[in-house]
PDB file of N, CA and C in Angstrom:
ATOM      1  N   MET A   1      -6.715 -16.634 -14.659  1.00  0.00           N
ATOM      2  CA  MET A   1      -6.146 -15.360 -14.011  1.00  0.00           C
ATOM      3  C   MET A   1      -4.761 -15.642 -13.811  1.00  0.00           C
ATOM      4  N   ARG A   2      -3.766 -14.646 -14.129  1.00  0.00           N
ATOM      5  CA  ARG A   2      -2.404 -14.760 -13.934  1.00  0.00           C
ATOM      6  C   ARG A   2      -2.011 -14.607 -12.453  1.00  0.00           C
ATOM      7  N   HIS A   3      -0.817 -15.243 -11.927  1.00  0.00           N
ATOM      8  CA  HIS A   3      -0.550 -14.753 -10.653  1.00  0.00           C
ATOM      9  C   HIS A   3      -0.377 -13.511 -10.187  1.00  0.00           C
ATOM     10  N   ASP A   4       0.259 -12.776 -11.057  1.00  0.00           N
ATOM     11  CA  ASP A   4       0.307 -11.257 -10.763  1.00  0.00           C
ATOM     12  C   ASP A   4      -1.083 -10.565 -10.568  1.00  0.00           C
ATOM     13  N   GLU A   5      -1.971 -10.887 -11.485  1.00  0.00           N
ATOM     14  CA  GLU A   5      -3.247 -10.423 -11.129  1.00  0.00           C
ATOM     15  C   GLU A   5      -3.971 -10.753  -9.817  1.00  0.00           C
ATOM     16  N   PHE A   6      -3.697 -12.031  -9.430  1.00  0.00           N
ATOM     17  CA  PHE A   6      -4.128 -12.430  -8.063  1.00  0.00           C
ATOM     18  C   PHE A   6      -3.542 -11.653  -7.084  1.00  0.00           C
ATOM     19  N   GLU A   7      -2.392 -11.476  -7.088  1.00  0.00           N
ATOM     20  CA  GLU A   7      -1.496 -10.663  -5.990  1.00  0.00           C
ATOM     21  C   GLU A   7      -2.052  -9.223  -6.095  1.00  0.00           C
ATOM     22  N   ASN A   8      -2.231  -8.695  -7.135  1.00  0.00           N
ATOM     23  CA  ASN A   8      -2.786  -7.215  -7.049  1.00  0.00           C
ATOM     24  C   ASN A   8      -4.052  -7.199  -6.433  1.00  0.00           C
ATOM     25  N   ILE A   9      -4.996  -8.256  -6.826  1.00  0.00           N
ATOM     26  CA  ILE A   9      -6.414  -8.306  -6.095  1.00  0.00           C
ATOM     27  C   ILE A   9      -6.165  -8.373  -4.614  1.00  0.00           C
ATOM     28  N   CYS A  10      -5.329  -9.292  -4.169  1.00  0.00           N
ATOM     29  CA  CYS A  10      -5.029  -9.605  -2.787  1.00  0.00           C
ATOM     30  C   CYS A  10      -4.637  -8.320  -1.989  1.00  0.00           C
ATOM     31  N   HIS A  11      -3.825  -7.514  -2.658  1.00  0.00           N
ATOM     32  CA  HIS A  11      -3.446  -6.243  -1.899  1.00  0.00           C
ATOM     33  C   HIS A  11      -4.464  -5.160  -1.817  1.00  0.00           C
ATOM     34  N   THR A  12      -5.671  -5.424  -2.614  1.00  0.00           N
ATOM     35  CA  THR A  12      -6.692  -4.376  -2.480  1.00  0.00           C
ATOM     36  C   THR A  12      -7.945  -4.735  -1.670  1.00  0.00           C
ATOM     37  N   ILE A  13      -7.918  -6.196  -1.330  1.00  0.00           N
ATOM     38  CA  ILE A  13      -9.057  -6.690  -0.562  1.00  0.00           C
ATOM     39  C   ILE A  13      -9.098  -5.917   0.848  1.00  0.00           C
ATOM     40  N   GLY A  14     -10.347  -5.474   1.077  1.00  0.00           N
ATOM     41  CA  GLY A  14     -10.680  -4.816   2.357  1.00  0.00           C
ATOM     42  C   GLY A  14     -12.166  -4.556   2.616  1.00  0.00           C
ATOM     43  N   PRO A  15     -12.546  -4.093   3.716  1.00  0.00           N
ATOM     44  CA  PRO A  15     -13.898  -3.948   4.061  1.00  0.00           C
ATOM     45  C   PRO A  15     -14.689  -3.084   3.050  1.00  0.00           C
ATOM     46  N   GLU A  16     -13.913  -2.044   2.509  1.00  0.00           N
ATOM     47  CA  GLU A  16     -14.522  -1.095   1.635  1.00  0.00           C
ATOM     48  C   GLU A  16     -14.536  -1.471   0.004  1.00  0.00           C
ATOM     49  N   THR A  17     -13.851  -2.450  -0.223  1.00  0.00           N
ATOM     50  CA  THR A  17     -13.764  -3.075  -1.571  1.00  0.00           C
ATOM     51  C   THR A  17     -14.805  -4.169  -1.930  1.00  0.00           C
ATOM     52  N   ASP A  18     -15.137  -4.140  -3.204  1.00  0.00           N
ATOM     53  CA  ASP A  18     -16.195  -5.188  -3.678  1.00  0.00           C
ATOM     54  C   ASP A  18     -15.494  -5.739  -4.953  1.00  0.00           C
ATOM     55  N   LYS A  19     -14.643  -6.601  -4.794  1.00  0.00           N
ATOM     56  CA  LYS A  19     -14.138  -7.307  -5.894  1.00  0.00           C
ATOM     57  C   LYS A  19     -15.089  -8.604  -6.158  1.00  0.00           C
ATOM     58  N   ARG A  20     -15.599  -8.583  -7.437  1.00  0.00           N
ATOM     59  CA  ARG A  20     -16.356  -9.748  -7.594  1.00  0.00           C
ATOM     60  C   ARG A  20     -15.877 -10.554  -8.562  1.00  0.00           C
ATOM     61  N   VAL A  21     -16.127 -11.930  -8.633  1.00  0.00           N
ATOM     62  CA  VAL A  21     -15.424 -12.823  -9.606  1.00  0.00           C
ATOM     63  C   VAL A  21     -16.494 -13.761 -10.081  1.00  0.00           C
ATOM     64  N   LYS A  22     -16.354 -14.293 -11.223  1.00  0.00           N
ATOM     65  CA  LYS A  22     -17.222 -15.409 -11.748  1.00  0.00           C
ATOM     66  C   LYS A  22     -16.599 -16.660 -12.062  1.00  0.00           C
ATOM     67  N   HIS A  23     -17.025 -17.783 -11.634  1.00  0.00           N
ATOM     68  CA  HIS A  23     -16.353 -19.078 -11.809  1.00  0.00           C
ATOM     69  C   HIS A  23     -16.713 -19.507 -13.198  1.00  0.00           C
ATOM     70  N   ILE A  24     -15.673 -19.660 -14.016  1.00  0.00           N
ATOM     71  CA  ILE A  24     -15.866 -19.995 -15.346  1.00  0.00           C
ATOM     72  C   ILE A  24     -16.399 -21.396 -15.797  1.00  0.00           C
ATOM     73  N   VAL A  25     -16.556 -22.211 -14.938  1.00  0.00           N
ATOM     74  CA  VAL A  25     -17.115 -23.638 -15.045  1.00  0.00           C
ATOM     75  C   VAL A  25     -18.599 -23.591 -14.432  1.00  0.00           C
ATOM     76  N   LEU A  26     -18.536 -23.145 -13.118  1.00  0.00           N
ATOM     77  CA  LEU A  26     -19.903 -23.178 -12.424  1.00  0.00           C
ATOM     78  C   LEU A  26     -20.853 -22.093 -12.792  1.00  0.00           C
ATOM     79  N   HIS A  27     -20.304 -21.029 -13.370  1.00  0.00           N
ATOM     80  CA  HIS A  27     -21.158 -19.813 -13.673  1.00  0.00           C
ATOM     81  C   HIS A  27     -21.684 -19.036 -12.495  1.00  0.00           C
ATOM     82  N   GLN A  28     -21.119 -19.268 -11.409  1.00  0.00           N
ATOM     83  CA  GLN A  28     -21.531 -18.599 -10.154  1.00  0.00           C
ATOM     84  C   GLN A  28     -20.816 -17.277  -9.938  1.00  0.00           C
ATOM     85  N   VAL A  29     -21.264 -16.335  -9.371  1.00  0.00           N
ATOM     86  CA  VAL A  29     -20.584 -14.994  -8.990  1.00  0.00           C
ATOM     87  C   VAL A  29     -20.581 -14.952  -7.501  1.00  0.00           C
ATOM     88  N   GLY A  30     -19.412 -14.319  -7.165  1.00  0.00           N
ATOM     89  CA  GLY A  30     -19.383 -14.018  -5.656  1.00  0.00           C
ATOM     90  C   GLY A  30     -18.359 -13.014  -5.476  1.00  0.00           C
ATOM     91  N   LYS A  31     -18.316 -12.448  -4.274  1.00  0.00           N
ATOM     92  CA  LYS A  31     -17.491 -11.416  -3.780  1.00  0.00           C
ATOM     93  C   LYS A  31     -16.389 -12.057  -3.174  1.00  0.00           C
ATOM     94  N   ILE A  32     -15.090 -11.521  -3.403  1.00  0.00           N
ATOM     95  CA  ILE A  32     -13.808 -12.086  -2.856  1.00  0.00           C
ATOM     96  C   ILE A  32     -13.774 -11.520  -1.476  1.00  0.00           C
ATOM     97  N   ILE A  33     -13.690 -12.414  -0.397  1.00  0.00           N
ATOM     98  CA  ILE A  33     -13.692 -11.939   1.025  1.00  0.00           C
ATOM     99  C   ILE A  33     -12.146 -12.223   1.657  1.00  0.00           C
ATOM    100  N   ALA A  34     -11.404 -13.063   0.943  1.00  0.00           N
ATOM    101  CA  ALA A  34      -9.970 -13.352   1.486  1.00  0.00           C
ATOM    102  C   ALA A  34      -9.290 -14.146   0.331  1.00  0.00           C
ATOM    103  N   CYS A  35      -7.880 -13.873   0.468  1.00  0.00           N
ATOM    104  CA  CYS A  35      -7.115 -14.585  -0.194  1.00  0.00           C
ATOM    105  C   CYS A  35      -6.355 -15.681   0.584  1.00  0.00           C
ATOM    106  N   LEU A  36      -6.254 -16.872  -0.226  1.00  0.00           N
ATOM    107  CA  LEU A  36      -5.650 -18.058   0.571  1.00  0.00           C
ATOM    108  C   LEU A  36      -4.413 -18.538  -0.011  1.00  0.00           C
ATOM    109  N   PRO A  37      -3.682 -19.306   0.678  1.00  0.00           N
ATOM    110  CA  PRO A  37      -2.354 -19.893  -0.021  1.00  0.00           C
ATOM    111  C   PRO A  37      -2.565 -20.677  -1.170  1.00  0.00           C
ATOM    112  N   ASP A  38      -1.715 -20.732  -2.142  1.00  0.00           N
ATOM    113  CA  ASP A  38      -1.736 -21.470  -3.242  1.00  0.00           C
ATOM    114  C   ASP A  38      -2.546 -20.805  -4.359  1.00  0.00           C
ATOM    115  N   ASP A  39      -2.788 -19.531  -4.291  1.00  0.00           N
ATOM    116  CA  ASP A  39      -3.570 -18.768  -5.390  1.00  0.00           C
ATOM    117  C   ASP A  39      -4.979 -19.255  -5.269  1.00  0.00           C
ATOM    118  N   PHE A  40      -5.633 -19.305  -4.119  1.00  0.00           N
ATOM    119  CA  PHE A  40      -6.993 -19.568  -4.068  1.00  0.00           C
ATOM    120  C   PHE A  40      -7.693 -18.296  -3.314  1.00  0.00           C
ATOM    121  N   PHE A  41      -8.893 -18.148  -3.755  1.00  0.00           N
ATOM    122  CA  PHE A  41      -9.616 -16.989  -3.140  1.00  0.00           C
ATOM    123  C   PHE A  41     -10.860 -17.700  -2.267  1.00  0.00           C
ATOM    124  N   GLU A  42     -11.219 -17.155  -1.161  1.00  0.00           N
ATOM    125  CA  GLU A  42     -12.349 -17.307  -0.439  1.00  0.00           C
ATOM    126  C   GLU A  42     -13.396 -16.513  -0.819  1.00  0.00           C
ATOM    127  N   VAL A  43     -14.520 -16.963  -1.567  1.00  0.00           N
ATOM    128  CA  VAL A  43     -15.647 -16.172  -2.049  1.00  0.00           C
ATOM    129  C   VAL A  43     -16.917 -16.352  -1.439  1.00  0.00           C
ATOM    130  N   GLU A  44     -17.766 -15.165  -1.267  1.00  0.00           N
ATOM    131  CA  GLU A  44     -18.905 -15.314  -0.603  1.00  0.00           C
ATOM    132  C   GLU A  44     -19.996 -15.136  -1.758  1.00  0.00           C
ATOM    133  N   LEU A  45     -20.863 -15.996  -2.031  1.00  0.00           N
ATOM    134  CA  LEU A  45     -21.790 -15.871  -2.963  1.00  0.00           C
ATOM    135  C   LEU A  45     -22.887 -15.138  -2.589  1.00  0.00           C
ATOM    136  N   ASP A  46     -23.850 -14.632  -3.494  1.00  0.00           N
ATOM    137  CA  ASP A  46     -25.080 -13.809  -3.043  1.00  0.00           C
ATOM    138  C   ASP A  46     -25.946 -14.449  -2.066  1.00  0.00           C
ATOM    139  N   SER A  47     -25.965 -15.702  -2.155  1.00  0.00           N
ATOM    140  CA  SER A  47     -26.829 -16.564  -1.178  1.00  0.00           C
ATOM    141  C   SER A  47     -26.089 -16.638   0.303  1.00  0.00           C
ATOM    142  N   GLY A  48     -24.925 -16.145   0.433  1.00  0.00           N
ATOM    143  CA  GLY A  48     -24.353 -16.027   1.682  1.00  0.00           C
ATOM    144  C   GLY A  48     -23.390 -17.273   1.879  1.00  0.00           C
ATOM    145  N   GLU A  49     -23.374 -18.416   1.014  1.00  0.00           N
ATOM    146  CA  GLU A  49     -22.549 -19.432   1.035  1.00  0.00           C
ATOM    147  C   GLU A  49     -21.179 -19.064   0.710  1.00  0.00           C
ATOM    148  N   HIS A  50     -20.163 -19.664   1.407  1.00  0.00           N
ATOM    149  CA  HIS A  50     -18.752 -19.561   1.172  1.00  0.00           C
ATOM    150  C   HIS A  50     -18.254 -20.611   0.315  1.00  0.00           C
ATOM    151  N   LYS A  51     -17.305 -20.191  -0.680  1.00  0.00           N
ATOM    152  CA  LYS A  51     -16.535 -21.131  -1.669  1.00  0.00           C
ATOM    153  C   LYS A  51     -15.214 -20.962  -1.453  1.00  0.00           C
ATOM    154  N   THR A  52     -14.323 -21.902  -1.775  1.00  0.00           N
ATOM    155  CA  THR A  52     -12.950 -21.672  -2.118  1.00  0.00           C
ATOM    156  C   THR A  52     -12.580 -21.942  -3.593  1.00  0.00           C
ATOM    157  N   TRP A  53     -12.247 -20.870  -4.424  1.00  0.00           N
ATOM    158  CA  TRP A  53     -12.053 -21.095  -5.734  1.00  0.00           C
ATOM    159  C   TRP A  53     -10.617 -20.716  -6.119  1.00  0.00           C
ATOM    160  N   SER A  54     -10.074 -21.580  -7.012  1.00  0.00           N
ATOM    161  CA  SER A  54      -8.695 -21.371  -7.664  1.00  0.00           C
ATOM    162  C   SER A  54      -8.798 -20.234  -8.559  1.00  0.00           C
ATOM    163  N   LYS A  55      -7.552 -19.263  -8.499  1.00  0.00           N
ATOM    164  CA  LYS A  55      -7.610 -18.366  -9.440  1.00  0.00           C
ATOM    165  C   LYS A  55      -7.477 -18.777 -10.968  1.00  0.00           C
ATOM    166  N   ASN A  56      -7.252 -20.016 -11.184  1.00  0.00           N
ATOM    167  CA  ASN A  56      -7.380 -20.631 -12.475  1.00  0.00           C
ATOM    168  C   ASN A  56      -8.785 -20.769 -12.975  1.00  0.00           C
ATOM    169  N   ASN A  57      -9.847 -20.757 -12.136  1.00  0.00           N
ATOM    170  CA  ASN A  57     -11.115 -21.117 -12.487  1.00  0.00           C
ATOM    171  C   ASN A  57     -12.040 -19.689 -12.228  1.00  0.00           C
ATOM    172  N   VAL A  58     -11.312 -18.513 -12.385  1.00  0.00           N
ATOM    173  CA  VAL A  58     -12.217 -17.312 -12.137  1.00  0.00           C
ATOM    174  C   VAL A  58     -11.862 -16.203 -13.058  1.00  0.00           C
ATOM    175  N   LYS A  59     -12.780 -15.159 -13.287  1.00  0.00           N
ATOM    176  CA  LYS A  59     -12.370 -14.046 -13.746  1.00  0.00           C
ATOM    177  C   LYS A  59     -13.134 -12.926 -13.317  1.00  0.00           C
ATOM    178  N   LEU A  60     -12.403 -11.638 -13.255  1.00  0.00           N
ATOM    179  CA  LEU A  60     -13.046 -10.575 -12.568  1.00  0.00           C
ATOM    180  C   LEU A  60     -14.416 -10.211 -13.229  1.00  0.00           C
ATOM    181  N   VAL A  61     -15.270  -9.833 -12.569  1.00  0.00           N
ATOM    182  CA  VAL A  61     -16.573  -9.316 -13.149  1.00  0.00           C
ATOM    183  C   VAL A  61     -16.433  -7.790 -12.922  1.00  0.00           C
ATOM    184  N   HIS A  62     -16.679  -7.023 -14.085  1.00  0.00           N
ATOM    185  CA  HIS A  62     -16.489  -5.505 -14.050  1.00  0.00           C
ATOM    186  C   HIS A  62     -17.738  -4.884 -14.041  1.00  0.00           C
TER     187      HIS A  62
END
């Protein structure tokens, strides 16, 4: 994912949004719940577990 895509997603994150991403190596899917420094996302998996993923390792799930 490019930095500008990361920035656009971060500007739209809120309680009413459901931006989901898939980790391209781990093949896990989760909801973005926060944007962190250095282009990282905090992601909540369907199991409720929280992960920190780099923008370089994810793609948006449409």
